[in-house]
XYZ file of N, CA and C in Angstrom:
495
model
N 19.286 -22.939 -9.288
C 18.727 -22.811 -7.952
C 17.394 -23.570 -7.911
N 17.136 -24.264 -6.824
C 15.866 -24.996 -6.703
C 14.689 -24.014 -6.603
N 13.528 -24.507 -6.933
C 12.318 -23.695 -6.823
C 11.311 -24.395 -5.913
N 10.402 -23.594 -5.374
C 9.393 -24.108 -4.451
C 8.017 -23.751 -5.011
N 7.108 -24.740 -5.124
C 5.767 -24.419 -5.607
C 4.951 -23.724 -4.509
N 4.200 -22.715 -4.915
C 3.317 -22.021 -3.977
C 1.967 -21.786 -4.634
N 0.957 -21.641 -3.783
C -0.395 -21.288 -4.209
C -0.847 -20.136 -3.325
N -1.442 -19.128 -3.927
C -1.953 -18.010 -3.152
C -3.003 -17.275 -3.967
N -3.695 -16.384 -3.324
C -4.708 -15.586 -3.996
C -4.110 -14.211 -4.266
N -4.081 -13.810 -5.517
C -3.515 -12.533 -5.933
C -4.617 -11.676 -6.534
N -4.935 -10.613 -5.846
C -5.969 -9.684 -6.316
C -7.261 -10.405 -6.678
N -7.626 -11.353 -5.822
C -8.886 -12.063 -5.976
C -8.827 -13.324 -6.819
N -7.701 -13.615 -7.438
C -7.560 -14.787 -8.298
C -6.602 -15.797 -7.660
N -7.025 -17.053 -7.622
C -6.147 -18.111 -7.115
C -5.058 -18.356 -8.157
N -3.793 -18.356 -7.729
C -2.682 -18.578 -8.647
C -1.729 -19.613 -8.072
N -0.988 -20.239 -8.970
C 0.060 -21.181 -8.597
C 1.329 -20.733 -9.293
N 2.438 -20.887 -8.604
C 3.715 -20.478 -9.185
C 4.826 -21.302 -8.557
N 5.989 -21.207 -9.149
C 7.194 -21.754 -8.547
C 8.128 -20.578 -8.307
N 8.748 -20.585 -7.122
C 9.539 -19.441 -6.696
C 10.899 -19.907 -6.207
N 11.912 -19.159 -6.557
C 13.227 -19.402 -5.968
C 13.156 -18.978 -4.508
N 13.733 -19.745 -3.608
C 13.603 -19.468 -2.173
C 14.059 -18.088 -1.739
N 14.997 -17.476 -2.433
C 15.539 -16.182 -2.008
C 14.971 -14.996 -2.778
N 13.946 -15.208 -3.611
C 13.370 -14.128 -4.406
C 12.396 -13.315 -3.555
N 12.602 -12.015 -3.503
C 11.718 -11.142 -2.727
C 10.357 -10.988 -3.403
N 9.343 -10.759 -2.590
C 7.973 -10.605 -3.085
C 7.891 -9.508 -4.137
N 8.525 -8.376 -3.887
C 8.434 -7.257 -4.826
C 8.940 -7.661 -6.204
N 10.063 -8.356 -6.268
C 10.610 -8.796 -7.554
C 9.732 -9.873 -8.175
N 9.241 -10.781 -7.344
C 8.366 -11.855 -7.821
C 7.093 -11.287 -8.459
N 6.413 -10.373 -7.767
C 5.161 -9.811 -8.297
C 5.388 -8.992 -9.563
N 6.450 -8.246 -9.594
C 6.736 -7.408 -10.771
C 7.167 -8.255 -11.964
N 8.010 -9.252 -11.728
C 8.540 -10.053 -12.826
C 7.560 -11.123 -13.291
N 6.972 -11.855 -12.363
C 6.104 -12.981 -12.716
C 4.718 -12.523 -13.172
N 4.176 -11.474 -12.541
C 2.795 -11.056 -12.818
C 2.704 -9.679 -13.458
N 3.845 -9.074 -13.735
C 3.924 -7.774 -14.405
C 3.075 -6.709 -13.713
N 3.043 -6.757 -12.388
C 2.344 -5.734 -11.616
C 3.280 -4.546 -11.449
N 2.772 -3.371 -11.732
C 3.644 -2.198 -11.692
C 3.400 -1.290 -10.494
N 2.329 -1.503 -9.735
C 2.068 -0.584 -8.624
C 3.052 -0.739 -7.470
N 3.390 -1.951 -7.034
C 4.428 -2.012 -6.003
C 5.767 -1.686 -6.660
N 6.454 -0.701 -6.134
C 7.703 -0.239 -6.743
C 8.899 -0.669 -5.910
N 10.007 -0.839 -6.583
C 11.262 -1.100 -5.896
C 11.848 0.255 -5.531
N 12.037 0.463 -4.244
C 12.595 1.727 -3.777
C 13.909 1.494 -3.071
N 13.871 1.574 -1.761
C 15.090 1.488 -0.953
C 15.614 0.063 -0.794
N 14.743 -0.926 -0.930
C 15.058 -2.340 -0.714
C 15.499 -2.639 0.719
N 15.098 -1.770 1.653
C 15.403 -1.967 3.075
C 14.156 -1.827 3.947
N 12.987 -1.658 3.335
C 11.746 -1.577 4.091
C 11.436 -0.241 4.724
N 12.134 0.816 4.334
C 11.898 2.099 4.985
C 11.165 3.126 4.122
N 11.068 2.925 2.815
C 10.471 3.972 1.970
C 8.990 3.753 1.669
N 8.503 2.524 1.738
C 7.096 2.241 1.518
C 6.671 2.091 0.071
N 7.578 2.252 -0.888
C 7.204 2.151 -2.299
C 6.722 0.750 -2.671
N 7.171 -0.262 -1.937
C 6.838 -1.650 -2.254
C 5.652 -2.177 -1.437
N 4.884 -1.283 -0.828
C 3.797 -1.690 0.052
C 2.739 -2.502 -0.689
N 2.371 -3.633 -0.099
C 1.270 -4.468 -0.579
C 0.467 -4.887 0.649
N -0.660 -5.545 0.422
C -1.474 -6.063 1.523
C -1.428 -7.589 1.471
N -1.023 -8.193 2.580
C -0.966 -9.655 2.682
C -1.829 -10.063 3.870
N -2.836 -10.860 3.591
C -3.775 -11.316 4.623
C -4.320 -10.143 5.439
N -4.632 -9.065 4.742
C -5.256 -7.904 5.371
C -4.318 -6.933 6.045
N -3.024 -7.224 6.042
C -2.043 -6.347 6.689
C -1.120 -5.741 5.644
N -0.814 -4.449 5.790
C 0.146 -3.877 4.860
C 1.539 -4.345 5.252
N 2.314 -4.692 4.240
C 3.675 -5.186 4.441
C 4.578 -4.584 3.370
N 5.852 -4.685 3.600
C 6.858 -4.246 2.633
C 7.278 -5.442 1.795
N 7.015 -5.352 0.499
C 7.337 -6.445 -0.412
C 8.820 -6.717 -0.546
N 9.647 -5.731 -0.193
C 11.093 -5.948 -0.286
C 11.634 -6.715 0.915
N 10.820 -6.863 1.965
C 11.274 -7.561 3.165
C 10.709 -8.975 3.281
N 9.852 -9.356 2.350
C 9.264 -10.701 2.356
C 9.816 -11.500 1.195
N 9.870 -12.789 1.394
C 10.259 -13.684 0.308
C 9.009 -14.229 -0.368
N 9.104 -14.472 -1.648
C 7.976 -14.984 -2.408
C 7.394 -16.258 -1.835
N 8.230 -17.135 -1.296
C 7.743 -18.397 -0.738
C 6.816 -18.160 0.460
N 6.930 -17.003 1.114
C 6.067 -16.686 2.254
C 4.630 -16.395 1.830
N 4.394 -16.247 0.544
C 3.032 -15.988 0.068
C 2.192 -17.255 -0.002
N 2.791 -18.405 0.148
C 2.049 -19.664 0.042
C 0.861 -19.657 1.003
N -0.336 -19.806 0.447
C -1.562 -19.836 1.230
C -2.117 -18.471 1.603
N -1.448 -17.412 1.204
C -1.850 -16.056 1.594
C -2.818 -15.438 0.587
N -3.436 -14.344 1.028
C -4.233 -13.509 0.137
C -3.474 -12.200 -0.027
N -3.115 -11.891 -1.263
C -2.274 -10.743 -1.574
C -3.071 -9.749 -2.407
N -2.975 -8.480 -2.022
C -3.616 -7.422 -2.799
C -2.610 -6.321 -3.083
N -2.636 -5.863 -4.307
C -1.835 -4.725 -4.726
C -2.804 -3.621 -5.126
N -2.273 -2.484 -5.505
C -3.136 -1.395 -5.940
C -4.007 -1.820 -7.120
N -3.468 -2.660 -7.996
C -4.257 -3.144 -9.125
C -5.518 -3.859 -8.646
N -5.384 -4.665 -7.601
C -6.532 -5.386 -7.053
C -7.524 -4.457 -6.379
N -7.017 -3.451 -5.653
C -7.919 -2.502 -5.010
C -8.637 -1.655 -6.048
N -7.970 -1.365 -7.159
C -8.630 -0.642 -8.254
C -9.776 -1.469 -8.822
N -9.508 -2.738 -9.057
C -10.520 -3.613 -9.644
C -11.728 -3.769 -8.734
N -11.503 -3.727 -7.419
C -12.611 -3.898 -6.479
C -13.315 -2.584 -6.156
N -12.774 -1.478 -6.631
C -13.315 -0.130 -6.367
C -13.245 0.253 -4.891
N -12.425 -0.444 -4.118
C -12.328 -0.191 -2.685
C -11.816 1.206 -2.354
N -10.971 1.750 -3.209
C -10.344 3.027 -2.871
C -10.632 4.125 -3.898
N -11.726 4.003 -4.606
C -12.067 5.002 -5.613
C -12.128 6.399 -4.998
N -12.718 6.504 -3.809
C -12.824 7.815 -3.165
C -11.452 8.371 -2.792
N -10.552 7.520 -2.344
C -9.195 7.965 -2.012
C -8.451 8.425 -3.255
N -8.565 7.659 -4.324
C -7.890 8.038 -5.562
C -8.411 9.372 -6.077
N -9.708 9.558 -6.000
C -10.297 10.816 -6.449
C -9.784 11.975 -5.592
N -9.730 11.775 -4.281
C -9.242 12.821 -3.383
C -7.769 13.121 -3.645
N -6.964 12.088 -3.890
C -5.549 12.319 -4.206
C -5.434 13.153 -5.477
N -6.245 12.837 -6.457
C -6.220 13.593 -7.717
C -6.640 15.045 -7.486
N -7.733 15.221 -6.778
C -8.247 16.570 -6.547
C -7.291 17.434 -5.734
N -6.554 16.825 -4.807
C -5.630 17.583 -3.943
C -4.200 17.607 -4.496
N -4.000 17.057 -5.696
C -2.673 16.994 -6.312
C -1.689 16.291 -5.374
N -2.113 15.155 -4.862
C -1.329 14.416 -3.868
C -0.417 13.362 -4.468
N -0.272 13.354 -5.762
C 0.512 12.281 -6.386
C 1.359 12.814 -7.528
N 2.187 13.748 -7.246
C 2.913 14.456 -8.290
C 3.705 13.552 -9.217
N 4.747 12.897 -8.749
C 5.497 12.022 -9.660
C 4.879 10.637 -9.724
N 4.155 10.242 -8.679
C 3.455 8.967 -8.663
C 4.233 7.789 -8.122
N 5.512 7.960 -7.852
C 6.315 6.806 -7.424
C 5.834 6.236 -6.097
N 5.463 7.085 -5.170
C 5.047 6.632 -3.833
C 3.547 6.379 -3.738
N 2.803 6.726 -4.771
C 1.344 6.780 -4.679
C 0.714 5.455 -4.272
N 1.122 4.350 -4.852
C 0.511 3.063 -4.499
C 0.688 2.767 -3.020
N 1.898 2.944 -2.516
C 2.151 2.718 -1.091
C 1.370 3.672 -0.216
N 1.278 4.923 -0.632
C 0.513 5.912 0.133
C -0.967 5.549 0.164
N -1.515 5.137 -0.965
C -2.928 4.763 -1.025
C -3.210 3.536 -0.162
N -2.386 2.509 -0.272
C -2.593 1.301 0.530
C -2.478 1.603 2.024
N -1.491 2.398 2.402
C -1.288 2.720 3.806
C -2.398 3.634 4.322
N -2.854 4.558 3.493
C -3.964 5.436 3.880
C -5.245 4.645 4.067
N -5.507 3.712 3.157
C -6.691 2.866 3.281
C -6.608 2.027 4.547
N -5.423 1.530 4.855
C -5.213 0.757 6.077
C -5.560 1.616 7.297
N -5.119 2.859 7.316
C -5.420 3.765 8.429
C -6.930 3.984 8.556
N -7.574 4.229 7.429
C -9.018 4.483 7.452
C -9.802 3.249 7.897
N -9.357 2.069 7.514
C -10.035 0.842 7.914
C -9.867 0.548 9.399
N -8.733 0.903 9.958
C -8.424 0.548 11.339
C -8.888 1.581 12.365
N -9.325 2.748 11.927
C -9.633 3.829 12.855
C -11.018 4.416 12.622
N -11.834 4.386 13.647
C -13.135 5.061 13.591
C -12.976 6.556 13.825
N -11.946 6.921 14.585
C -11.614 8.323 14.840
C -10.284 8.609 14.162
N -10.234 9.686 13.390
C -9.032 10.001 12.626
C -8.520 11.389 12.991
N -7.211 11.513 13.006
C -6.587 12.814 13.242
C -5.418 12.984 12.284
N -5.066 14.211 12.025
C -3.928 14.496 11.162
C -2.640 13.919 11.772
N -2.505 14.028 13.073
C -1.312 13.508 13.741
C -1.268 11.989 13.657
N -2.395 11.335 13.906
C -2.448 9.875 13.806
C -2.159 9.399 12.396
N -2.702 10.103 11.422
C -2.452 9.742 10.026
C -0.982 9.937 9.679
N -0.408 11.040 10.109
C 1.023 11.269 9.860
C 1.866 10.124 10.435
N 1.529 9.715 11.637
C 2.270 8.629 12.263
C 2.111 7.336 11.464
N 0.890 7.067 11.011
C 0.628 5.841 10.246
C 1.373 5.859 8.905
N 1.494 7.029 8.311
C 2.169 7.167 7.017
C 3.675 7.372 7.147
N 4.177 7.384 8.366
C 5.580 7.748 8.576
C 6.579 6.824 7.885
N 6.177 5.635 7.531
C 7.070 4.715 6.828
C 6.977 4.815 5.319
N 6.270 5.810 4.825
C 6.130 6.016 3.383
C 6.742 7.359 3.009
N 7.771 7.325 2.188
C 8.433 8.558 1.782
C 7.802 9.135 0.528
N 7.697 10.446 0.510
C 7.282 11.178 -0.684
C 8.229 12.363 -0.821
N 8.870 12.443 -1.941
C 9.831 13.516 -2.146
C 9.236 14.692 -2.915
N 7.993 14.585 -3.350
C 7.414 15.627 -4.196
C 6.395 16.529 -3.501
N 5.514 15.952 -2.712
C 4.326 16.698 -2.277
C 4.479 17.463 -0.980
N 5.427 17.129 -0.164
C 5.506 17.736 1.158
C 4.456 17.196 2.108
N 3.757 16.169 1.736
C 2.798 15.421 2.553
C 1.482 16.149 2.859
N 1.462 17.458 2.909
C 0.246 18.165 3.324
C -0.935 17.835 2.419
N -0.705 17.776 1.117
C -1.792 17.449 0.196
C -2.290 16.023 0.419
N -1.387 15.126 0.749
C -1.770 13.736 1.027
C -2.615 13.693 2.295
N -2.159 14.346 3.344
C -2.898 14.375 4.613
C -4.278 14.994 4.383
N -4.328 16.100 3.653
C -5.610 16.756 3.368
C -6.557 15.811 2.635
N -6.046 15.116 1.634
C -6.881 14.205 0.842
C -7.444 13.082 1.707
N -6.604 12.456 2.513
C -7.051 11.334 3.345
C -8.041 11.816 4.402
N -7.786 12.959 4.996
C -8.707 13.471 6.021
C -10.059 13.848 5.398
N -10.053 14.341 4.170
C -11.322 14.605 3.473
C -12.106 13.310 3.287
N -11.430 12.250 2.898
C -12.090 10.961 2.717
C -12.574 10.425 4.057
N -11.786 10.599 5.097
C -12.211 10.160 6.434
C -13.524 10.831 6.800
N -13.606 12.106 6.550
C -14.833 12.852 6.844
C -15.996 12.341 5.990
N -15.758 12.135 4.712
C -16.800 11.638 3.805
C -17.273 10.244 4.201
N -16.388 9.444 4.746
C -16.748 8.087 5.186
C -17.394 8.084 6.565
N -17.599 9.239 7.149
C -18.281 9.338 8.431
C -17.405 9.056 9.637
N -16.107 9.131 9.472
C -15.196 8.935 10.598
C -15.260 10.159 11.510
N -15.057 9.942 12.783
C -14.966 11.052 13.727
C -13.599 11.704 13.532
N -13.593 12.991 13.288
C -12.355 13.721 13.072
C -11.930 14.366 14.383
N -10.755 14.021 14.828
C -10.206 14.571 16.059
C -9.338 15.768 15.704
N -9.713 16.915 16.205
C -8.921 18.121 15.996
C -7.919 18.205 17.138
N -6.678 18.247 16.818
C -5.658 18.337 17.855
C -4.517 19.196 17.381
N -3.784 19.671 18.322
C -2.616 20.511 18.024
C -1.580 19.679 17.304
N -1.084 20.192 16.183
C -0.012 19.511 15.465
C 1.305 19.750 16.168
N 2.133 18.748 16.193
C 3.426 18.857 16.857
C 4.485 19.255 15.862
């Protein structure tokens, strides 16, 4: 199969690679760069295990092709760890026991950080909606919601109290 050369920034480092045109981002990142935080889950874009950040937006790595990364800035949980961007979220997840088996944790952290970055006012309902594309089979979500809302409060976000549906 032919390959296509690409250049992109991965977790702050400029990289060059050659990619088969039909190789998905999730497989490319795991195989080529041995990144373990984005996980292969449903392979249909509905579980959130493969969540990464591309050009500042969270995306599903199983729905993108590696060639689409050309010229992009890509961040995985490994990159956010290195930058200390989500240290407070990770600590809150640990304290609230929000990551029991850990399979969904990277996607949950990236999506939670995305919610916190995009919203000056945070609510449990809004957070639930934002996280709705991330499945967790262990925690029942309440510990995750509690952890993220604690961080929202610590970051000085306005907390909206509303009736849960």
